[in-house]
PDB file of C-alpha atoms in Angstrom:
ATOM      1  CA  UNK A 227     -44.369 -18.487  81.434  1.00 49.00           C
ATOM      2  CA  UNK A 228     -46.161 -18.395  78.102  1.00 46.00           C
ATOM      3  CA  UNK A 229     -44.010 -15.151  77.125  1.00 42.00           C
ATOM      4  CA  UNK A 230     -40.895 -16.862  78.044  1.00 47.00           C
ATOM      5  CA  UNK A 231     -42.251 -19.856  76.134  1.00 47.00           C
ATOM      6  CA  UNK A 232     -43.473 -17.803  72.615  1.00 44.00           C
ATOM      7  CA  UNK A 233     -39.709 -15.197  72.721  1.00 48.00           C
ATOM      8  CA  UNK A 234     -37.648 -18.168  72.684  1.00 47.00           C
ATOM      9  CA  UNK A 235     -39.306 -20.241  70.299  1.00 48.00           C
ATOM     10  CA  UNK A 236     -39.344 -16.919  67.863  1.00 50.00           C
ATOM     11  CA  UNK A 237     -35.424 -16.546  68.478  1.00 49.00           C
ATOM     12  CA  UNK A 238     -35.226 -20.076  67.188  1.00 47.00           C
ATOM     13  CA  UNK A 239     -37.655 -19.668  64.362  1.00 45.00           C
ATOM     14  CA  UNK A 240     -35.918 -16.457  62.741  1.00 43.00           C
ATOM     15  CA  UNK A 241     -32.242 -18.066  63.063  1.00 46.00           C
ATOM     16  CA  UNK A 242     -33.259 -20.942  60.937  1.00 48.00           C
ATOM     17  CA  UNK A 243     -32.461 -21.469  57.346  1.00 43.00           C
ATOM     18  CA  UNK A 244     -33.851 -19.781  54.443  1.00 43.00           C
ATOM     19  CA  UNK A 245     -35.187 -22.814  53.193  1.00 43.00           C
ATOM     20  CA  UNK A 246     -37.164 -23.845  56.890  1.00 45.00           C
ATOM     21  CA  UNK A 247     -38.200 -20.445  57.034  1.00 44.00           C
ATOM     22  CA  UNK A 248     -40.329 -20.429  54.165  1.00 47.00           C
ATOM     23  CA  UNK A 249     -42.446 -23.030  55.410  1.00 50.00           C
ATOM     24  CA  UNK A 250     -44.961 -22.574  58.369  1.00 53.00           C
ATOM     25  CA  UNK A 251     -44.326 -23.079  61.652  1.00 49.00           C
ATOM     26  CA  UNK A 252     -46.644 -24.630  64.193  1.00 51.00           C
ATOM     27  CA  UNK A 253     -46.284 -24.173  67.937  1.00 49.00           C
ATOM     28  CA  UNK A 254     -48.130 -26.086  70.582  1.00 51.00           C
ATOM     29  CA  UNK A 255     -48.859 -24.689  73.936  1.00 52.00           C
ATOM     30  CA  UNK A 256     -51.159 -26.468  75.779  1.00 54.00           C
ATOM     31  CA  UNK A 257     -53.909 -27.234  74.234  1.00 52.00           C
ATOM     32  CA  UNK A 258     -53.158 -23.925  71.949  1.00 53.00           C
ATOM     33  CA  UNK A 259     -51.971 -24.357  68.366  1.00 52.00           C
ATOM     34  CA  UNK A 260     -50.146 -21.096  67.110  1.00 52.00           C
ATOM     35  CA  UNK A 261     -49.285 -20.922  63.748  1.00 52.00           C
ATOM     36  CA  UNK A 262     -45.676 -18.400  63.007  1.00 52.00           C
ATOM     37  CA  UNK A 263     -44.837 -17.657  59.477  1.00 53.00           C
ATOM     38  CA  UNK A 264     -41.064 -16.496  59.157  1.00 51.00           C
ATOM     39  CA  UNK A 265     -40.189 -13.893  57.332  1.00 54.00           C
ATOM     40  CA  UNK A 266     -37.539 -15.067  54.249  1.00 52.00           C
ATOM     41  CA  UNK A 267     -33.935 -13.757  55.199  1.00 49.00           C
ATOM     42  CA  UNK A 268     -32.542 -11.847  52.597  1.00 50.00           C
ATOM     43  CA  UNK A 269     -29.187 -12.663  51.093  1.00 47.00           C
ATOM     44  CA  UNK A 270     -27.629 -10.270  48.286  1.00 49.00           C
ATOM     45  CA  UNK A 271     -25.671 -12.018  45.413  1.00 48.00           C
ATOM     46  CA  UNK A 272     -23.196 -10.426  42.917  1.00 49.00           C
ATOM     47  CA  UNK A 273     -23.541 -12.357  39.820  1.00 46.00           C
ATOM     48  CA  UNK A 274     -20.243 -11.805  37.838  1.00 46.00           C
ATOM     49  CA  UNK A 275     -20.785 -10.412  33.889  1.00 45.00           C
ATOM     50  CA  UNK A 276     -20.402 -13.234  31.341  1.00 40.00           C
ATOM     51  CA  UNK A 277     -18.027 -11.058  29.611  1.00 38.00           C
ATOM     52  CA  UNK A 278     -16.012  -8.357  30.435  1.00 40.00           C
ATOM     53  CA  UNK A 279     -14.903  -6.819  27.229  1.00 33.00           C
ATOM     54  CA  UNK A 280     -11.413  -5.702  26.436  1.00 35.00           C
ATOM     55  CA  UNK A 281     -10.330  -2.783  23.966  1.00 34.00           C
ATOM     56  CA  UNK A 282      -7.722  -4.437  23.052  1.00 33.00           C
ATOM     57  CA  UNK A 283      -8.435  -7.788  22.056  1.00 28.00           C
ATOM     58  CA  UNK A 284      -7.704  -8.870  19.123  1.00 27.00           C
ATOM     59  CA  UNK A 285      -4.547  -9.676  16.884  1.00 28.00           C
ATOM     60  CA  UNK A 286      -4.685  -5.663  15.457  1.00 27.00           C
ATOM     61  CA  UNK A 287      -3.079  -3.359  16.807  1.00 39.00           C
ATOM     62  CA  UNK A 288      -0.555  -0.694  16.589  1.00 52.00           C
ATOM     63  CA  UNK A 289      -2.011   2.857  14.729  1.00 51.00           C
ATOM     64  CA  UNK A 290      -5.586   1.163  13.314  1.00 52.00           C
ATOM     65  CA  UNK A 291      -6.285  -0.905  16.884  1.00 52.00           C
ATOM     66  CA  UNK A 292      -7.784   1.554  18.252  1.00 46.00           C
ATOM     67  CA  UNK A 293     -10.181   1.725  15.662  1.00 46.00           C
ATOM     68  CA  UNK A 294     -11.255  -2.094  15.848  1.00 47.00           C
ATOM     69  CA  UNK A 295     -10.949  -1.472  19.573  1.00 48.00           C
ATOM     70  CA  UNK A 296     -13.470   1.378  19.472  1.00 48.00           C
ATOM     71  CA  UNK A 297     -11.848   3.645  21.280  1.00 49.00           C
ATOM     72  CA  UNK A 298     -10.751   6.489  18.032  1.00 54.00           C
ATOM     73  CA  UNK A 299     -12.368   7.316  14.889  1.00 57.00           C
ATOM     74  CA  UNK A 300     -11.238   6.363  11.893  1.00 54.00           C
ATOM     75  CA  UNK A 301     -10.491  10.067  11.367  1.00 56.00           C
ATOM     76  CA  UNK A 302      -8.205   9.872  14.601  1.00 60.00           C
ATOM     77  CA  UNK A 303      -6.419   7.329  13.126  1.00 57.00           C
ATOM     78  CA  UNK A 304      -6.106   8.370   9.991  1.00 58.00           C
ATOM     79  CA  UNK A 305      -4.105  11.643  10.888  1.00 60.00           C
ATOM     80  CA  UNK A 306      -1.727   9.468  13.040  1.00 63.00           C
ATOM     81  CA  UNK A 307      -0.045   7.276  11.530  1.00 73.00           C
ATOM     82  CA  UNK A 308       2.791   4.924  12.587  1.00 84.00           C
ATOM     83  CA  UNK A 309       5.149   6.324   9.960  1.00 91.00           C
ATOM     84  CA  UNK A 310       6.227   8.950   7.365  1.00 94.00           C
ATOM     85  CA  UNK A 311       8.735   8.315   4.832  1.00 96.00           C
ATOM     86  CA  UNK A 312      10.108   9.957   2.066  1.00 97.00           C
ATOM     87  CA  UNK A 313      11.724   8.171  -1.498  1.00 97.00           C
ATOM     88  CA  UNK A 314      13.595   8.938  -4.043  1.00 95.00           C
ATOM     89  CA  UNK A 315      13.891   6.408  -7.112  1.00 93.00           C
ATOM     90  CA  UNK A 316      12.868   4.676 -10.753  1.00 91.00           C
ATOM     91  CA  UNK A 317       9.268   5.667 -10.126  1.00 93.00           C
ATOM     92  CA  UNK A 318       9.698   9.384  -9.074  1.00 92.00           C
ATOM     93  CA  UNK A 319      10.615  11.369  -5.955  1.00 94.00           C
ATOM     94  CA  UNK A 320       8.005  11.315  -3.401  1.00 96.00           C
ATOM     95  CA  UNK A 321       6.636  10.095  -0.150  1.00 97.00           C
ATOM     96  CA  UNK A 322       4.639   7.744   1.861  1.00 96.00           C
ATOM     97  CA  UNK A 323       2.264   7.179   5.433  1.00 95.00           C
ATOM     98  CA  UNK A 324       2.431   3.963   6.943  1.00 94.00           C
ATOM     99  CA  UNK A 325      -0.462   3.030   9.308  1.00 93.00           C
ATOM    100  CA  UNK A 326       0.653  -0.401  11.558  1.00 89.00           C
ATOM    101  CA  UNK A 327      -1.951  -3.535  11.485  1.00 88.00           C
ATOM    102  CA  UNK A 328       0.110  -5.063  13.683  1.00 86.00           C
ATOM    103  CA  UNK A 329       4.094  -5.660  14.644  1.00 84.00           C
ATOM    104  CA  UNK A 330       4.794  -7.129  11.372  1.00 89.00           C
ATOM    105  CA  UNK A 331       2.393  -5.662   8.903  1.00 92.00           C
ATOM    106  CA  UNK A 332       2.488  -1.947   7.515  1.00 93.00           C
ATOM    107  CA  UNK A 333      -0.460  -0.663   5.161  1.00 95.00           C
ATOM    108  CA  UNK A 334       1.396   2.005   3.064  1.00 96.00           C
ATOM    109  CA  UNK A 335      -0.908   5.184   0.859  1.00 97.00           C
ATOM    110  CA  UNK A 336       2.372   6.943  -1.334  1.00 97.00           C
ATOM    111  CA  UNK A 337       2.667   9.065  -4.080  1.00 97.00           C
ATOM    112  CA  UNK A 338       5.906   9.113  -6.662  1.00 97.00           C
ATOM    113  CA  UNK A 339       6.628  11.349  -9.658  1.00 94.00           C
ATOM    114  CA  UNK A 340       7.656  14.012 -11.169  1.00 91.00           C
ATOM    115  CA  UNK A 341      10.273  14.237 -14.054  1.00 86.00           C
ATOM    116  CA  UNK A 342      12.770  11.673 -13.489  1.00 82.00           C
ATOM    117  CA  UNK A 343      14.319  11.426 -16.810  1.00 79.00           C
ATOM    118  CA  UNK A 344      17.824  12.076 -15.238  1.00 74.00           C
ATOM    119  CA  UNK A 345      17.550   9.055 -12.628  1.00 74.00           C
ATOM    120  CA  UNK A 346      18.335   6.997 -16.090  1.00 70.00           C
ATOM    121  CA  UNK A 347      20.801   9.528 -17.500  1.00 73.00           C
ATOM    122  CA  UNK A 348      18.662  11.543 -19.696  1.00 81.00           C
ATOM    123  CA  UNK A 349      18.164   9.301 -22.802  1.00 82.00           C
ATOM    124  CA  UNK A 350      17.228   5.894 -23.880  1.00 84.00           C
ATOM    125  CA  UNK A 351      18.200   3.273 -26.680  1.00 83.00           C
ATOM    126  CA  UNK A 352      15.798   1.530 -28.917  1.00 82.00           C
ATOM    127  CA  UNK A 353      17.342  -0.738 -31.078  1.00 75.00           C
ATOM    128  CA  UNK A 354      20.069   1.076 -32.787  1.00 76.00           C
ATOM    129  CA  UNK A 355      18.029   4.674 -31.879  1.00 85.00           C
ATOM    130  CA  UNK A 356      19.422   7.084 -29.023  1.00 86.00           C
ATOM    131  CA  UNK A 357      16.728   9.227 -27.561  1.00 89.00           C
ATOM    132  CA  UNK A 358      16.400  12.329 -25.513  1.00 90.00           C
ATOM    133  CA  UNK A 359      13.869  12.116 -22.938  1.00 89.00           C
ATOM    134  CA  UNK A 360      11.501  14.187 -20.271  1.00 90.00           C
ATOM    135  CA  UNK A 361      10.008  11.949 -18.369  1.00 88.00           C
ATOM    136  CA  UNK A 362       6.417  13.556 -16.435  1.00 89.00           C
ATOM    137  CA  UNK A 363       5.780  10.292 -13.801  1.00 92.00           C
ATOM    138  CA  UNK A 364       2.690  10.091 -11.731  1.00 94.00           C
ATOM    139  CA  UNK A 365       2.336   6.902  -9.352  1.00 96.00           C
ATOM    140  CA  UNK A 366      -0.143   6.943  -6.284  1.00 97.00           C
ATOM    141  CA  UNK A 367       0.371   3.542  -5.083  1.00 98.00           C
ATOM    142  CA  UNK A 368      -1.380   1.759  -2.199  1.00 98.00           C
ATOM    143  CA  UNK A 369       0.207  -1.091  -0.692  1.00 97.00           C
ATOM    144  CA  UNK A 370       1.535  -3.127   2.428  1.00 96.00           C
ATOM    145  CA  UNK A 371       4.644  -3.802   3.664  1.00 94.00           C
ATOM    146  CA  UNK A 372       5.877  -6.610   5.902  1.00 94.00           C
ATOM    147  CA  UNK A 373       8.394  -8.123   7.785  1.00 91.00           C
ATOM    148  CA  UNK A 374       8.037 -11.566   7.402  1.00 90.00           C
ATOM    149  CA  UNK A 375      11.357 -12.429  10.289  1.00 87.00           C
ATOM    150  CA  UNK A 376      10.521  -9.458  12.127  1.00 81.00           C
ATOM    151  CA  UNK A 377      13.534  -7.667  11.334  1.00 85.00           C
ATOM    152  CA  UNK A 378      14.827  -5.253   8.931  1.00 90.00           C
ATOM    153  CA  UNK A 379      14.209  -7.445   5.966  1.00 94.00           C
ATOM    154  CA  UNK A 380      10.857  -6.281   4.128  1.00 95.00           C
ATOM    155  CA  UNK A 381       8.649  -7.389   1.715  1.00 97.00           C
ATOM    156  CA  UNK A 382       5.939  -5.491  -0.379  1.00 97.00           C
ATOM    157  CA  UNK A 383       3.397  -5.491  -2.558  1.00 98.00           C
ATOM    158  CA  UNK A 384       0.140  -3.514  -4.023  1.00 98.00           C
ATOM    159  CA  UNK A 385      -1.313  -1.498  -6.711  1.00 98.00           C
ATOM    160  CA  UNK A 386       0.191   1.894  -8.992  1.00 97.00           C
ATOM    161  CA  UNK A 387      -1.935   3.946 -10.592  1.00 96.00           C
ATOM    162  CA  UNK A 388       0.267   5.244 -12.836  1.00 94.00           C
ATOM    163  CA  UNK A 389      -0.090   8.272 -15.053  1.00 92.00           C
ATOM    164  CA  UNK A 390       3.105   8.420 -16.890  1.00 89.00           C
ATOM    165  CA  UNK A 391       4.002   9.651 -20.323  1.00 86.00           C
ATOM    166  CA  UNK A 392       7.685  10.401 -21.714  1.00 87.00           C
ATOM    167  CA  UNK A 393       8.534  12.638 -24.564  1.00 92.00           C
ATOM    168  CA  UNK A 394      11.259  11.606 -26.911  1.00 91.00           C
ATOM    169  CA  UNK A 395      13.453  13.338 -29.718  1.00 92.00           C
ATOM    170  CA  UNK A 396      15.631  11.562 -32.005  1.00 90.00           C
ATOM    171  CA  UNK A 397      19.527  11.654 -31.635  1.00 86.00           C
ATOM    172  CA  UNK A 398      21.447  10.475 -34.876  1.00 80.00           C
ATOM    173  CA  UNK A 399      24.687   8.301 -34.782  1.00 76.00           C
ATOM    174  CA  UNK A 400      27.663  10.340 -35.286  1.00 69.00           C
ATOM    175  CA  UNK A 401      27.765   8.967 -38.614  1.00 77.00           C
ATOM    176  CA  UNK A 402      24.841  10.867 -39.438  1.00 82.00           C
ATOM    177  CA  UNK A 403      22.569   7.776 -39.994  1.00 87.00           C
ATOM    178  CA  UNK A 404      19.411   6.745 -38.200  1.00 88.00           C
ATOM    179  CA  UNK A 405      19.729   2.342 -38.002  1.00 88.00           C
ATOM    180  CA  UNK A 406      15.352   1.231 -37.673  1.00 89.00           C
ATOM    181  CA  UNK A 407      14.830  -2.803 -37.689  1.00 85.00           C
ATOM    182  CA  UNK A 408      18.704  -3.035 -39.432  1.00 86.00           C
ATOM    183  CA  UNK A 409      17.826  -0.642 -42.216  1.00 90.00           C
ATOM    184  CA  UNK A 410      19.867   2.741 -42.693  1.00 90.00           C
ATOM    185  CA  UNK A 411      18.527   5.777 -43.395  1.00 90.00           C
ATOM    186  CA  UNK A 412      20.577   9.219 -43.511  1.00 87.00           C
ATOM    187  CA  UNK A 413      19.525  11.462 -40.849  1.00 86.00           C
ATOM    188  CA  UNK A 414      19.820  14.820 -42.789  1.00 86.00           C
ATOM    189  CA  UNK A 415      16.701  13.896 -44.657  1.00 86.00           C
ATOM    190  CA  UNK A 416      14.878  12.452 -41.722  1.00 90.00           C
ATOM    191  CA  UNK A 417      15.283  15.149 -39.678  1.00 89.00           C
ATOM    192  CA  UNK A 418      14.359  15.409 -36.130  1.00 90.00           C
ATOM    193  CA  UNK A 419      11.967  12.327 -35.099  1.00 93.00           C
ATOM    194  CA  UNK A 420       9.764  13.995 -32.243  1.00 94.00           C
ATOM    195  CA  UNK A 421       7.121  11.335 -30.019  1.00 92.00           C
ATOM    196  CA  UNK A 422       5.835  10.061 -27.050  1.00 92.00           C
ATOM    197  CA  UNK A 423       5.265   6.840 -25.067  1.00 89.00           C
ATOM    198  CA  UNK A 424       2.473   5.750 -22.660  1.00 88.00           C
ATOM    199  CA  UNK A 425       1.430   2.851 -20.942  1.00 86.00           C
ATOM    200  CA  UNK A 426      -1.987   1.581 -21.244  1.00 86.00           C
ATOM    201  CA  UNK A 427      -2.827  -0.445 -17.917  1.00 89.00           C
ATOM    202  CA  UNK A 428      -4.460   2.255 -15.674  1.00 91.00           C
ATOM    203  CA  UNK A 429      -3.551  -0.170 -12.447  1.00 95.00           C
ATOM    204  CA  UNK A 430      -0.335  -1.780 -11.921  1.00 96.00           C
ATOM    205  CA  UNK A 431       0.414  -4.540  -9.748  1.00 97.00           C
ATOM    206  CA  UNK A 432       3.828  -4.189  -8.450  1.00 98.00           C
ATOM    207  CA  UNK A 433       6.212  -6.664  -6.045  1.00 98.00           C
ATOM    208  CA  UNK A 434       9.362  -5.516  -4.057  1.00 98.00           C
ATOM    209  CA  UNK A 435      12.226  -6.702  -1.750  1.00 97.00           C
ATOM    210  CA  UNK A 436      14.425  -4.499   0.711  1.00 96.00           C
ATOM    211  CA  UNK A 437      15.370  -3.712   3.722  1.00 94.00           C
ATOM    212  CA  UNK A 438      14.143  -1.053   6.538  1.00 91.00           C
ATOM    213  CA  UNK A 439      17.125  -1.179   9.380  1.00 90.00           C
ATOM    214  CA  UNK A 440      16.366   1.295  12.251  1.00 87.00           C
ATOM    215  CA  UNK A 441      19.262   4.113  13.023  1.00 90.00           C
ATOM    216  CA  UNK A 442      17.228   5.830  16.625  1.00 90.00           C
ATOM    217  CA  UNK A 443      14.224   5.035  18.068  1.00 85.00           C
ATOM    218  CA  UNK A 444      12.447   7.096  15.747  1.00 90.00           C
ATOM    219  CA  UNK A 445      14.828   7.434  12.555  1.00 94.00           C
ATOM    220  CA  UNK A 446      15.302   4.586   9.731  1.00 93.00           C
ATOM    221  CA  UNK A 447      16.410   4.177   6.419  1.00 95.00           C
ATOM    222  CA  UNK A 448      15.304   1.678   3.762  1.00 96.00           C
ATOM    223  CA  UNK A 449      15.988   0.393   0.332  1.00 96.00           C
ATOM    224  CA  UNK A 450      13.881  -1.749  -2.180  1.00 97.00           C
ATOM    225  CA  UNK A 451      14.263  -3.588  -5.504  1.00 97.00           C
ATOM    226  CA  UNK A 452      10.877  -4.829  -7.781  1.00 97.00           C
ATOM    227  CA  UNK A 453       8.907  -4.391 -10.452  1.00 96.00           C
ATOM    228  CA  UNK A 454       5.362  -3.086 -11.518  1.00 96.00           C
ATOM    229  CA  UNK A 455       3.532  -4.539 -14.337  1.00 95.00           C
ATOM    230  CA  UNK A 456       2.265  -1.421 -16.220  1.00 91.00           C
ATOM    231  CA  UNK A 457       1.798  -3.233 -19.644  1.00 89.00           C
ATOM    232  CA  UNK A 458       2.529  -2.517 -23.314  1.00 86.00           C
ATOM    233  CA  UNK A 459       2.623   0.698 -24.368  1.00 86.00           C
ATOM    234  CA  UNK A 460       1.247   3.580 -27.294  1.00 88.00           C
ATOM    235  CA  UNK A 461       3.848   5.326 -29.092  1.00 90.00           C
ATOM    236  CA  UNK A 462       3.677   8.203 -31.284  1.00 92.00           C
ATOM    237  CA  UNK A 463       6.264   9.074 -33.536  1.00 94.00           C
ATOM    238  CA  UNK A 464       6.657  12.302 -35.793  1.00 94.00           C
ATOM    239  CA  UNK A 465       8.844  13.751 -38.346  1.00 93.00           C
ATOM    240  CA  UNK A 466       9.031  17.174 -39.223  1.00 89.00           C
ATOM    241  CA  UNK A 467       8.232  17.166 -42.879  1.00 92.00           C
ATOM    242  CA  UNK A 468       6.559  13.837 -43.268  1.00 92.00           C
ATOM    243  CA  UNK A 469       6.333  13.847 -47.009  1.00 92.00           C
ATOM    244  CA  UNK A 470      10.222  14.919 -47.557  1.00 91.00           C
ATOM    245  CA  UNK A 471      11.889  12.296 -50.013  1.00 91.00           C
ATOM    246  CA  UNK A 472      14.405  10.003 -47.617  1.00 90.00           C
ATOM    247  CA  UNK A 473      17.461   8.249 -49.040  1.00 86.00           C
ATOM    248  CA  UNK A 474      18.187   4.406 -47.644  1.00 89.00           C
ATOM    249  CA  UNK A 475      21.808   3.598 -47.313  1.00 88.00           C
ATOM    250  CA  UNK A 476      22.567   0.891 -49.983  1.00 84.00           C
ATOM    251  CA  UNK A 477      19.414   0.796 -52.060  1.00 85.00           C
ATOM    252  CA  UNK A 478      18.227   3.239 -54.634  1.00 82.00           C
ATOM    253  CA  UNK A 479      14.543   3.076 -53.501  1.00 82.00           C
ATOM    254  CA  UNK A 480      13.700   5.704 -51.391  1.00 84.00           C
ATOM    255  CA  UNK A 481      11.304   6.446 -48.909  1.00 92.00           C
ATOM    256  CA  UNK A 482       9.987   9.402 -47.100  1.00 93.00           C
ATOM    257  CA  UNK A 483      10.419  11.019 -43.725  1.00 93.00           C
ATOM    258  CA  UNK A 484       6.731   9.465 -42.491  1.00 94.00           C
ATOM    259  CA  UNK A 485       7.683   5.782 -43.402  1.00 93.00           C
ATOM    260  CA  UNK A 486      10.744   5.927 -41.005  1.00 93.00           C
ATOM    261  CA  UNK A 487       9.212   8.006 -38.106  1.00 94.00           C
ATOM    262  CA  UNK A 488       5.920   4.999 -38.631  1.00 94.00           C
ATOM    263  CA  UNK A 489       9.310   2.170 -38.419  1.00 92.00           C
ATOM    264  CA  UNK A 490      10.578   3.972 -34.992  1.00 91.00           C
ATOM    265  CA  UNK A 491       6.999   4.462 -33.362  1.00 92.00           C
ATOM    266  CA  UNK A 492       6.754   0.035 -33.977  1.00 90.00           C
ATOM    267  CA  UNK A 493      10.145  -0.621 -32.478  1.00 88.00           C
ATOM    268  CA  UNK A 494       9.100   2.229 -29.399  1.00 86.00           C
ATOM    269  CA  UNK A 495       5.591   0.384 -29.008  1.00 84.00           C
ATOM    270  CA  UNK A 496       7.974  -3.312 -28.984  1.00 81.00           C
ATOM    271  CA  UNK A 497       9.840  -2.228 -25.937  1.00 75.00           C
ATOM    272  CA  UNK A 498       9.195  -5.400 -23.794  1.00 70.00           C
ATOM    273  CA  UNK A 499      11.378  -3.583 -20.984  1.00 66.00           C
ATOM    274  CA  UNK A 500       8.647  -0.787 -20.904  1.00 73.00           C
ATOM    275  CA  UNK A 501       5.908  -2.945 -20.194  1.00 86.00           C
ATOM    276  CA  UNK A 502       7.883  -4.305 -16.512  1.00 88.00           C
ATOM    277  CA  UNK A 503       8.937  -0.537 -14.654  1.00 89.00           C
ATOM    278  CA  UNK A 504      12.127  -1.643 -12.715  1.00 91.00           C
ATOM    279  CA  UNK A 505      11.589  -0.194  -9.213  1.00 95.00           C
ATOM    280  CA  UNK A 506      14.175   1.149  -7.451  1.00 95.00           C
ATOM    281  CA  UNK A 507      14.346   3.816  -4.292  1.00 95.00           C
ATOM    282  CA  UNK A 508      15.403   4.221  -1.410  1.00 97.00           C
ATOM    283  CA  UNK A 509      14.640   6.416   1.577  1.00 97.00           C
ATOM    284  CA  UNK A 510      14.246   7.758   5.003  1.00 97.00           C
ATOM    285  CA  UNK A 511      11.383   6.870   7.161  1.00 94.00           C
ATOM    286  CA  UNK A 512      10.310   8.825  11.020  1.00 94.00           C
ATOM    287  CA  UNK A 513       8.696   6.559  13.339  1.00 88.00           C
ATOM    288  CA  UNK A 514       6.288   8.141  15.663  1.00 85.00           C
TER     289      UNK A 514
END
């Protein structure tokens, strides 16, 4: 009877709580006082994690996500871009790589140069002076582009490191005269007046509107209109025989072929066009 007694009382003991069977149990038979100590019944948890971290979180995305994200190198990203485009305009022929910070937001690395003297028809006018020019450009430029209504309109801005320098050489009127600051002077004695221009700011801040409409999925063209601040310039100026005697047209004082080609390089230098590059291009781009 005790056995039947001690096996049910044990059943009872070890389907009690966890709580009850962490205390001791006392059981009285009798006049005998049996003390049971339950064993703890195991129960397994799974405690969720306070944060389950997501590789893409976060407002950048597009080509450098993945960076932030973790998931490329910066090398990785670097050699795939979001875009290649090449231009064609006022600062050069050339090209660019677009990487994506996000669907509105382009960070653009480009270079632009060469000799463009053509693009403006081979020759320039200051004051009353025509000039032949070669033009040697070189702008790398680092910039961003956006899309402010997240269509094809875009605007753009960033900095030109600009390495430029044109070469000039005197054209007289067909009159025969060279006209510097209103005074006359008769070509034949000047001779050929031989220079060069270049600007002084070594970074130039530069602004532009446009557009960027998408033809395929992967083709688009685009256009843009600015300006880049590349500051006033240093002009050099030469004549060929600098000490050669130089008549002026309606005075009998005369001067010499180093006094006029020293008038031309002022009114070169006092270009305020050459201080604001007009930019104009336009392009293809290939979307990847």
């Amino acid at each position: 009877m005790k056995l039947i007694k001690l096996t049910a009382i044990s059943a009872a003991v070890l389907a009690s709580t966890a709580a009850l069977a962490a205390e001791p149990v006392v059981v009285v038979d009798d006049n005998t006082a049996v003390a049971y100590e339950a064993e703890p019944v195991a129960v397994a948890y799974e405690a969720e994690p306070a944060y389950a971290y997501n590789a893409d979180a976060g407002v950048v995305r597009n080509t450098t996500g993945a960076v932030v994200g973790g998931t490329k190198t910066f090398f990785q990203t670097a050699i795939n871009p979001a875009a290649v485009s090449a231009e064609v305009g006022t600062l050069g022929y050339g090209a660019n790589i677009a990487w994506g910070l996000n669907e509105n937001t382009e960070l653009q690395a480009g270079w632009a140069g060469g000799d463009v003297a053509e693009l403006f028809g081979g020759d320039i006018d200051v004051d009353d002076v025509n000039y032949d020019v070669d033009a040697d450009f070189s702008n790398p430029y680092l910039g961003v582009q956006l899309r402010p209504t997240g269509n094809w309109f875009t605007m753009g801005a960033g900095i030109i490191v600009p390495d430029n320098s044109l070469d000039v050489k005197s054209n007289p009127e067909s009159n025969g005269i060279y006209e510097i600051d209103n005074v006359k002077y008769e070509a034949e004695n000047v001779g050929v007046l031989e220079g060069s221009i270049d600007h002084r700011n070594k970074l130039a801040p530069y602004a532009t509107i446009g557009f960027r409409p998408n033809i395929t999925e992967n083709f688009g063209l685009f256009g843009e209109l600015g300006a880049a601040y590349l500051g006033k310039t240093n002009a050099t100026v030469r004549a060929a025989d600098p000490n050669k005697s130089v008549k002026i047209v309606g005075s009998d004082v005369p001067t010499t072929a180093g006094k006029v080609a020293a008038e031309a390089q002022k009114e070169l230098e006092s270009e305020n066009w050459l201080e604001w590059m007009p930019i104009v291009k336009v392009g293809a781009t290939y979307r990847f």
